[in-house]
Short mmCIF file of C-alpha atoms in Angstrom, two decimals:
data_model
loop_
_atom_site.label_atom_id
_atom_site.label_comp_id
_atom_site.label_asym_id
_atom_site.label_seq_id
_atom_site.Cartn_x
_atom_site.Cartn_y
_atom_site.Cartn_z
CA VAL A 1 -29.58 12.20 -59.03
CA LYS A 2 -33.18 11.14 -59.26
CA ALA A 3 -32.76 9.22 -62.47
CA ILE A 4 -29.55 7.35 -61.68
CA ILE A 5 -28.67 7.07 -58.02
CA VAL A 6 -32.12 6.40 -56.56
CA PRO A 7 -33.04 3.53 -58.95
CA TRP A 8 -29.57 2.01 -58.56
CA PHE A 9 -29.88 2.07 -54.80
CA LEU A 10 -33.41 0.61 -54.89
CA LEU A 11 -32.15 -2.18 -57.15
CA LYS A 12 -29.44 -2.97 -54.61
CA VAL A 13 -31.99 -3.05 -51.80
CA ARG A 14 -34.20 -5.34 -53.85
CA ARG A 15 -31.36 -7.77 -54.53
CA HIS A 16 -30.34 -7.73 -50.87
CA ASN A 17 -33.80 -8.81 -49.78
CA LYS A 18 -34.25 -11.27 -52.67
CA LEU A 19 -37.52 -9.70 -53.74
CA LYS A 20 -39.17 -10.98 -56.84
CA ARG A 21 -40.89 -8.83 -59.38
CA GLU A 22 -44.37 -9.73 -58.34
CA HIS A 23 -47.03 -7.76 -56.60
CA GLU A 24 -49.26 -8.94 -53.81
CA PRO A 25 -51.73 -6.11 -53.27
CA PHE A 26 -54.69 -6.36 -50.98
CA ILE A 27 -57.05 -5.47 -53.81
CA PRO A 28 -57.15 -7.18 -57.23
CA VAL A 29 -55.47 -5.31 -60.07
CA PHE A 30 -58.71 -4.84 -62.01
CA TYR A 31 -60.32 -2.76 -59.26
CA SER A 32 -57.11 -0.80 -58.87
CA ILE A 33 -57.23 0.21 -62.52
CA ILE A 34 -60.77 1.44 -62.06
CA VAL A 35 -59.81 3.45 -58.97
CA VAL A 36 -56.84 5.05 -60.73
CA VAL A 37 -58.96 6.00 -63.73
CA ILE A 38 -61.54 7.54 -61.42
CA SER A 39 -58.85 9.55 -59.66
CA LEU A 40 -57.53 10.78 -63.02
CA ILE A 41 -61.02 11.88 -64.08
CA LEU A 42 -61.53 13.57 -60.71
CA SER A 43 -58.35 15.56 -61.05
CA PHE A 44 -59.30 16.53 -64.62
CA ILE A 45 -62.64 17.84 -63.42
CA LEU A 46 -61.04 19.61 -60.47
CA SER A 47 -58.38 21.32 -62.54
CA ASN A 48 -60.94 22.51 -65.08
CA GLN A 49 -63.23 23.76 -62.35
CA LEU A 50 -60.46 25.80 -60.78
CA SER A 51 -60.58 28.52 -63.39
CA ASN A 52 -57.45 30.18 -62.13
CA SER A 53 -55.35 31.93 -64.70
CA GLU A 54 -52.10 31.20 -62.90
CA LEU A 55 -52.45 27.44 -62.72
CA HIS A 56 -51.32 25.44 -65.72
CA THR A 57 -54.24 23.07 -66.11
CA LYS A 58 -52.36 20.15 -67.68
CA PHE A 59 -49.58 20.18 -65.11
CA PHE A 60 -52.05 20.43 -62.29
CA THR A 61 -54.02 17.44 -63.56
CA VAL A 62 -50.98 15.20 -63.78
CA ALA A 63 -49.54 16.35 -60.47
CA PHE A 64 -52.74 15.92 -58.53
CA ALA A 65 -53.41 12.51 -60.08
CA SER A 66 -49.93 11.32 -59.24
CA ILE A 67 -50.28 12.40 -55.62
CA LEU A 68 -53.58 10.54 -55.33
CA PHE A 69 -52.14 7.49 -57.07
CA GLY A 70 -49.08 7.48 -54.82
CA MET A 71 -51.24 7.44 -51.71
CA TYR A 72 -53.39 4.66 -53.17
CA PHE A 73 -50.22 2.74 -54.06
CA ILE A 74 -49.00 2.97 -50.47
CA ILE A 75 -52.32 1.80 -49.08
CA ILE A 76 -52.86 -1.26 -51.25
CA HIS A 77 -49.41 -2.84 -51.09
CA LYS A 78 -48.31 -5.35 -48.49
CA ASN A 79 -44.64 -4.90 -49.16
CA ILE A 80 -42.62 -2.12 -47.52
CA PHE A 81 -40.43 -1.82 -50.60
CA SER A 82 -43.47 -0.89 -52.68
CA GLN A 83 -44.41 1.67 -50.07
CA VAL A 84 -41.12 3.47 -50.65
CA VAL A 85 -41.91 3.51 -54.38
CA GLY A 86 -45.27 5.06 -53.52
CA TYR A 87 -43.49 7.71 -51.46
CA LEU A 88 -41.33 8.57 -54.48
CA ILE A 89 -44.45 8.87 -56.66
CA ILE A 90 -45.97 11.35 -54.19
CA GLU A 91 -42.71 13.28 -54.13
CA ASN A 92 -42.67 13.58 -57.93
CA GLY A 93 -46.24 14.77 -57.94
CA ILE A 94 -45.43 17.43 -55.39
CA PHE A 95 -42.51 18.82 -57.36
CA LEU A 96 -44.68 18.94 -60.46
CA LEU A 97 -47.32 20.79 -58.47
CA SER A 98 -44.78 23.33 -57.26
CA LEU A 99 -43.83 23.84 -60.93
CA THR A 100 -47.52 24.37 -61.67
CA ILE A 101 -47.80 27.18 -59.22
CA GLY A 102 -44.77 28.75 -60.80
CA ASN A 103 -42.72 29.15 -57.70
CA ILE A 104 -39.19 29.90 -58.75
CA MET A 105 -36.75 28.87 -56.08
CA PRO A 106 -33.05 29.60 -55.85
CA ILE A 107 -30.95 26.82 -57.31
CA MET A 108 -29.19 26.14 -54.02
CA VAL A 109 -32.45 25.47 -52.21
CA ASN A 110 -33.57 23.21 -55.04
CA LEU A 111 -30.36 21.25 -54.71
CA ALA A 112 -30.92 21.01 -50.96
CA ILE A 113 -34.39 19.54 -51.54
CA LEU A 114 -32.97 17.03 -53.99
CA LEU A 115 -30.26 16.03 -51.52
CA ASP A 116 -32.84 15.69 -48.79
CA VAL A 117 -35.03 13.37 -50.85
CA LEU A 118 -31.94 11.33 -51.65
CA MET A 119 -31.04 11.10 -47.97
CA GLY A 120 -34.60 10.09 -47.13
CA VAL A 121 -34.58 7.30 -49.69
CA LEU A 122 -31.17 6.11 -48.51
CA VAL A 123 -32.28 5.98 -44.87
CA LEU A 124 -35.54 4.24 -45.81
CA GLY A 125 -33.55 1.72 -47.86
CA ILE A 126 -31.17 1.02 -44.98
CA PHE A 127 -34.17 0.44 -42.74
CA ILE A 128 -35.66 -1.94 -45.31
CA ASN A 129 -32.42 -3.92 -45.25
CA ARG A 130 -32.43 -4.05 -41.46
CA ILE A 131 -36.06 -5.11 -41.36
CA GLY A 132 -35.38 -7.78 -43.96
CA ASP A 133 -32.46 -9.08 -41.90
CA THR A 134 -34.22 -9.17 -38.54
CA PHE A 135 -37.70 -10.26 -39.53
CA ASN A 136 -36.65 -12.37 -42.56
CA SER A 137 -39.28 -10.75 -44.74
CA VAL A 138 -40.46 -7.33 -45.81
CA GLU A 139 -44.18 -7.84 -45.40
CA ILE A 140 -46.00 -5.26 -43.33
CA SER A 141 -47.89 -8.02 -41.55
CA GLN A 142 -44.68 -8.59 -39.56
CA LEU A 143 -44.82 -5.04 -38.22
CA SER A 144 -47.89 -5.22 -36.06
CA LYS A 145 -46.57 -5.38 -32.52
CA LEU A 146 -46.96 -1.69 -31.77
CA LYS A 147 -50.42 -0.23 -31.44
CA ASP A 148 -51.81 3.01 -30.06
CA MET B 1 -23.25 34.29 -37.44
CA PHE B 2 -26.01 31.78 -38.00
CA ILE B 3 -24.05 30.03 -40.72
CA ALA B 4 -21.09 29.86 -38.33
CA PHE B 5 -23.36 28.14 -35.80
CA ILE B 6 -24.50 25.62 -38.42
CA ILE B 7 -20.93 24.85 -39.43
CA LEU B 8 -19.81 24.53 -35.81
CA SER B 9 -22.55 22.12 -34.85
CA PHE B 10 -22.03 20.11 -38.03
CA LEU B 11 -18.32 19.80 -37.22
CA ALA B 12 -19.12 18.86 -33.60
CA GLY B 13 -21.51 16.10 -34.69
CA LEU B 14 -19.17 14.76 -37.34
CA SER B 15 -16.11 14.74 -35.10
CA ILE B 16 -18.00 13.04 -32.26
CA PHE B 17 -19.11 10.40 -34.71
CA LEU B 18 -15.57 9.87 -35.99
CA ILE B 19 -13.47 10.16 -32.82
CA ARG B 20 -15.67 8.18 -30.36
CA LYS B 21 -13.75 9.08 -27.21
CA ASN B 22 -15.73 9.62 -24.04
CA LEU B 23 -13.92 12.77 -22.89
CA TYR B 24 -14.00 14.33 -26.34
CA THR B 25 -17.74 13.71 -26.61
CA LYS B 26 -18.31 15.49 -23.30
CA VAL B 27 -16.21 18.50 -24.27
CA ALA B 28 -17.77 18.79 -27.72
CA SER B 29 -21.32 18.60 -26.41
CA LEU B 30 -20.53 21.27 -23.80
CA VAL B 31 -19.11 23.50 -26.54
CA PHE B 32 -22.24 22.89 -28.60
CA LEU B 33 -24.52 23.84 -25.68
CA ALA B 34 -22.53 27.02 -25.10
CA ALA B 35 -22.82 27.87 -28.79
CA LEU B 36 -26.58 27.29 -28.67
CA LEU B 37 -26.96 29.67 -25.71
CA ALA B 38 -24.72 32.19 -27.46
CA LEU B 39 -26.89 31.94 -30.56
CA GLY B 40 -29.98 32.63 -28.47
CA ILE B 41 -28.44 35.73 -26.90
CA TYR B 42 -27.05 36.95 -30.22
CA SER B 43 -30.42 36.60 -31.95
CA TRP B 44 -32.09 38.41 -29.04
CA VAL B 45 -29.72 41.34 -29.43
CA HIS B 46 -30.16 41.39 -33.22
CA LEU B 47 -33.94 40.98 -33.23
CA ASP B 48 -35.72 41.35 -36.60
CA GLU B 49 -32.51 41.45 -38.60
CA PHE B 50 -31.59 39.26 -41.52
CA SER B 51 -28.61 37.04 -40.82
CA SER B 52 -28.14 36.14 -44.48
CA ARG B 53 -30.45 35.74 -47.45
CA PHE B 54 -32.19 32.75 -45.93
CA PHE B 55 -32.37 33.45 -42.20
CA LYS B 56 -34.11 36.07 -40.12
CA PHE B 57 -34.10 36.43 -36.34
CA ASP B 58 -37.83 36.82 -35.65
CA SER B 59 -39.19 36.94 -32.12
CA ALA B 60 -40.92 33.54 -32.13
CA GLY B 61 -37.66 31.97 -33.24
CA VAL B 62 -35.73 33.68 -30.43
CA LEU B 63 -38.21 32.49 -27.82
CA LEU B 64 -38.15 28.93 -29.14
CA THR B 65 -34.36 28.94 -29.28
CA PHE B 66 -34.15 29.82 -25.59
CA VAL B 67 -36.65 27.08 -24.73
CA LEU B 68 -34.66 24.66 -26.88
CA ALA B 69 -31.39 25.64 -25.17
CA LEU B 70 -32.82 25.04 -21.69
CA LEU B 71 -34.38 21.74 -22.75
CA SER B 72 -31.23 20.53 -24.45
CA ILE B 73 -29.13 21.13 -21.31
CA ALA B 74 -31.51 18.82 -19.43
CA THR B 75 -31.54 16.39 -22.35
CA PHE B 76 -27.77 16.07 -22.48
CA TYR B 77 -27.61 15.50 -18.71
CA HIS B 78 -30.27 12.81 -18.80
CA SER B 79 -28.82 11.09 -21.84
CA ARG B 80 -25.55 10.85 -19.93
CA LEU B 81 -27.45 9.06 -17.11
CA TYR B 82 -29.34 6.88 -19.60
CA LEU B 83 -26.18 5.79 -21.38
CA LEU B 84 -24.53 4.99 -18.03
CA ARG B 85 -27.45 2.85 -16.94
CA HIS B 86 -27.37 0.66 -20.05
CA PHE B 87 -24.36 -0.88 -21.64
CA PHE B 88 -23.64 0.45 -25.10
CA THR B 89 -20.57 0.30 -27.28
CA PRO B 90 -18.62 3.59 -27.78
CA ARG B 91 -19.77 3.61 -31.39
CA GLN B 92 -23.42 3.57 -30.38
CA GLU B 93 -22.89 6.32 -27.81
CA ALA B 94 -21.09 8.45 -30.39
CA THR B 95 -23.92 7.94 -32.88
CA TYR B 96 -26.44 8.91 -30.23
CA TYR B 97 -24.71 12.17 -29.36
CA ALA B 98 -23.98 13.05 -32.97
CA SER B 99 -27.59 12.60 -34.05
CA LEU B 100 -28.81 14.53 -30.99
CA ILE B 101 -26.59 17.49 -31.89
CA MET B 102 -27.65 17.37 -35.54
CA LEU B 103 -31.32 17.23 -34.48
CA ILE B 104 -30.98 20.35 -32.34
CA MET B 105 -29.14 22.11 -35.17
CA ALA B 106 -31.86 21.24 -37.68
CA MET B 107 -34.51 22.53 -35.27
CA CYS B 108 -32.67 25.86 -34.96
CA VAL B 109 -32.51 26.13 -38.75
CA ALA B 110 -36.26 25.48 -38.89
CA TYR B 111 -36.91 28.26 -36.35
CA PHE B 112 -35.01 30.94 -38.20
CA ALA B 113 -35.56 29.90 -41.81
CA GLU B 114 -37.00 32.63 -43.98
CA ASN B 115 -37.27 30.55 -47.14
CA ILE B 116 -40.12 28.05 -47.33
CA ALA B 117 -38.12 25.36 -49.09
CA LEU B 118 -35.31 25.65 -46.56
CA LEU B 119 -37.86 25.31 -43.76
CA TRP B 120 -39.19 22.17 -45.39
CA VAL B 121 -35.73 20.69 -45.83
CA SER B 122 -34.83 21.28 -42.20
CA ILE B 123 -38.07 19.72 -40.95
CA GLU B 124 -37.38 16.66 -43.09
CA ALA B 125 -33.86 16.56 -41.64
CA THR B 126 -35.24 16.56 -38.09
CA THR B 127 -37.39 13.58 -39.09
CA LEU B 128 -34.34 11.66 -40.26
CA PHE B 129 -32.29 12.40 -37.14
CA VAL B 130 -35.18 11.53 -34.80
CA SER B 131 -35.52 8.18 -36.56
CA MET B 132 -31.82 7.55 -35.91
CA LEU B 133 -32.40 8.31 -32.23
CA ILE B 134 -35.39 5.97 -32.06
CA TYR B 135 -33.38 3.15 -33.60
CA HIS B 136 -30.58 3.64 -31.06
CA GLU B 137 -31.66 0.66 -28.97
CA ARG B 138 -31.31 -2.02 -31.61
CA SER B 139 -34.34 -4.16 -30.82
CA LYS B 140 -37.15 -5.41 -33.03
CA VAL B 141 -39.71 -3.08 -31.49
CA ALA B 142 -37.42 -0.08 -31.94
CA LEU B 143 -36.93 -1.03 -35.58
CA GLU B 144 -40.67 -1.27 -36.15
CA ALA B 145 -41.33 2.03 -34.38
CA SER B 146 -38.65 3.89 -36.30
CA TRP B 147 -39.88 2.54 -39.64
CA LYS B 148 -43.44 3.63 -38.92
CA TYR B 149 -42.35 7.03 -37.62
CA LEU B 150 -40.06 7.68 -40.56
CA PHE B 151 -42.56 6.65 -43.20
CA VAL B 152 -45.60 8.42 -41.80
CA SER B 153 -43.82 11.67 -41.07
CA SER B 154 -41.91 11.85 -44.34
CA THR B 155 -45.13 11.32 -46.28
CA GLY B 156 -46.87 13.93 -44.15
CA VAL B 157 -44.07 16.46 -44.56
CA ALA B 158 -44.10 15.87 -48.32
CA ILE B 159 -47.80 16.68 -48.44
CA ALA B 160 -47.26 19.72 -46.20
CA PHE B 161 -44.91 21.07 -48.86
CA ILE B 162 -47.92 21.63 -51.17
CA GLY B 163 -49.60 23.84 -48.59
CA HIS B 164 -46.36 25.70 -47.98
CA SER B 165 -45.76 26.49 -51.60
CA ILE B 166 -49.37 27.51 -52.28
CA SER B 167 -49.51 29.81 -49.27
CA LYS B 168 -46.16 31.34 -50.24
CA HIS B 169 -47.38 31.97 -53.76
CA TYR B 170 -50.58 33.68 -52.74
CA SER B 171 -48.98 35.73 -50.00
CA GLN B 172 -46.52 37.03 -52.58
CA ARG B 173 -49.17 37.72 -55.20
CA GLU B 174 -51.54 39.70 -53.09
CA GLN B 175 -48.76 41.79 -51.61
CA TYR B 176 -49.53 40.74 -48.11
CA PRO B 177 -46.77 40.90 -45.57
CA ARG B 178 -45.24 37.50 -44.96
CA SER B 179 -47.46 35.32 -42.79
CA GLU B 180 -46.08 33.34 -39.89
CA HIS B 181 -44.89 29.91 -40.90
CA GLY B 182 -42.17 29.58 -38.33
CA ILE B 183 -43.56 27.19 -35.79
CA HIS B 184 -44.08 23.75 -37.25
CA ALA B 185 -41.34 21.64 -35.80
#
């Protein structure tokens, strides 16, 4: 499901909104690389500091770094499509983290989680299409009417 | 019993969405409300019993189910008035009622869920149905609000899953009795 249906659906959404494969982040790419490397090093240090026998250190490093990177990805991008990609990155990191802890779940519940993520991505994609149709673009600068 | 309630409310929501007749919608939502009250009374009688592998009727869940039943009676009445005041197509009204019923069902599942992952799934489901309700009035502002709500809360619920799984793991390891996770929705 994750490897076939979600990318296919995201490709359809991208074609519908005529997005090009270009990124327009708020921060230049060079600084982003530095930030990501720092977050990787941080998670390395953290996972080695947590001398817990039950945590798999390598898994924990990758999972924690991917959660941090997903949040960073959401923050720096102007495009709501990229934000959905960031959400998926966080989701992957979280499942890896739950593997780290060694929680064994029943297969039915696992399937339910997978279905739920799929539903979430589908609904988010439908909303992207609607936003693209009504506002004629998918930039977040269009979505600034509502404030606290 | 609880699974029967889930199936019944799922069927009610689906058939309202498909049939889209005014009278049928009324009857089905009344049946759903009666089933919700019946579930509350049933869980009160069978307090602290497991309904199946994944559900347990604990006291906080029973209390919240009664509150939810009372609130949903008022909600259905006021949504009737709201839909009369504005002009909506039958399709929109059917979608409104169907997502309202599914939202209440998902909240009940969240109250009684014994499994952490199931709890997480049902909370995520409530997020999705609430976003459908927000987008009911198809304006630009509603679209913006529902996008922001959906995105922020799905990211937040995803991060909450870490805390859930860690707390589950440690409560199992140290042989503590299960801590209370029931009231998040």
